[in-house]
XYZ file of C-alpha atoms in Angstrom:
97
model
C 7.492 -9.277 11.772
C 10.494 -10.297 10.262
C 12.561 -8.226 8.388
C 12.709 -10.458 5.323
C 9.372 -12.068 4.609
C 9.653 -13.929 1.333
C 12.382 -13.665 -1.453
C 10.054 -11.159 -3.289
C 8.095 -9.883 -0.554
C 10.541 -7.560 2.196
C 9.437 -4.753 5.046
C 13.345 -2.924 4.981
C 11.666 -0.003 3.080
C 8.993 2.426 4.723
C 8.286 -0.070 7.642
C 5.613 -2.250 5.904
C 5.602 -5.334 3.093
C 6.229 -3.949 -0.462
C 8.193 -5.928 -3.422
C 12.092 -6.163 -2.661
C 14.212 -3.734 -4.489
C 10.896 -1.783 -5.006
C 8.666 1.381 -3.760
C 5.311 -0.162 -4.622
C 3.687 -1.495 -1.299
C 1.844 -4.985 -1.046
C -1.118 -2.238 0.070
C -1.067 -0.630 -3.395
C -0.221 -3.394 -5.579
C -3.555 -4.741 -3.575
C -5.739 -1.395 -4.037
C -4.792 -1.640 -7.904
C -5.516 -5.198 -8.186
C -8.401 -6.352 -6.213
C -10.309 -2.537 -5.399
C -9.535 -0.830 -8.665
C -10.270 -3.744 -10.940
C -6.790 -3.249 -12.625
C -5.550 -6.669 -13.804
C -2.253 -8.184 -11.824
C -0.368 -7.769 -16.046
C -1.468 -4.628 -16.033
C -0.074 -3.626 -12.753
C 3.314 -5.500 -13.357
C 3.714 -3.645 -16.336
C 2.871 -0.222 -15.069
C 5.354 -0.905 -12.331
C 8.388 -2.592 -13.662
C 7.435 -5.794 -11.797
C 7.407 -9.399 -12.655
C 3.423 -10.872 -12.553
C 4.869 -13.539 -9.909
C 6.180 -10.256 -7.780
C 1.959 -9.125 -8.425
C 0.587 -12.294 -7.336
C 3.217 -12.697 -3.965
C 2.249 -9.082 -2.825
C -1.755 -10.520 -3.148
C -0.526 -13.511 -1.655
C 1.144 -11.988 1.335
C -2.174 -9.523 1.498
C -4.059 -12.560 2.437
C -1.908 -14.680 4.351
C -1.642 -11.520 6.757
C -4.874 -9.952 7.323
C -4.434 -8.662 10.849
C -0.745 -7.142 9.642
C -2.242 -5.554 6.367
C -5.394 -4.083 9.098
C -3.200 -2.677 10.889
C -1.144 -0.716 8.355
C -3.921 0.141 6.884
C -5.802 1.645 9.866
C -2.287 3.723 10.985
C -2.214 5.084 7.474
C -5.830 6.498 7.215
C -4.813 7.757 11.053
C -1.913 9.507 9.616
C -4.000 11.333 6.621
C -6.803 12.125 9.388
C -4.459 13.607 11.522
C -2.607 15.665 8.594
C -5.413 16.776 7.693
C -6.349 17.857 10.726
C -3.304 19.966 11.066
C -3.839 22.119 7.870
C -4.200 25.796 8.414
C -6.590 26.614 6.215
C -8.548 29.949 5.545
C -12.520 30.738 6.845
C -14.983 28.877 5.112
C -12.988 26.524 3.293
C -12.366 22.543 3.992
C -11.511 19.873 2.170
C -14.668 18.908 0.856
C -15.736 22.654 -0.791
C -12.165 23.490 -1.784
């Protein structure tokens, strides 16, 4: 992928898409937006962002549906595994704690 994919949208942080000069990941800006029903004003506000850098991070979402698959699918790999590796005491998981 190449290191700078749009003037708003870049990868040079953390290894995936997220708005330049930014923490907030095309992923989250995506979760917010289109699976937590939180409108794209909303979000820009909330974040510091312009709307346009809202509605590029949704556009790149789409335009790259096998890249934003596969980040998503080493992420949830990454919590499993975490929390996998927690030492925790007899009787207690994540679900009853």
């Amino acid at each position: 992928m190449p290191e700078r994919a749009s003037h708003r949208i870049t990868t040079e942080l953390m290894s995936q898409p997220h708005v330049r000069d930014h923490r907030i990941s095309v992923r989250q800006i995506h979760a917010l937006v289109e699976a937590g029903d939180t409108d794209p004003e909303t979000v820009a506000d909330r974040y510091d962002l312009d709307v346009a850098d809202v509605y590029h991070a949704l556009a790149y979402y789409h335009d790259h549906p096998r890249e934003m698959r596969d980040i998503e699918r080493t992420r949830e790999e990454a919590v499993s595994t975490f929390r996998a590796s927690i030492d925790r005491p007899d009787g207690i998981s994540p679900d009853t704690a």
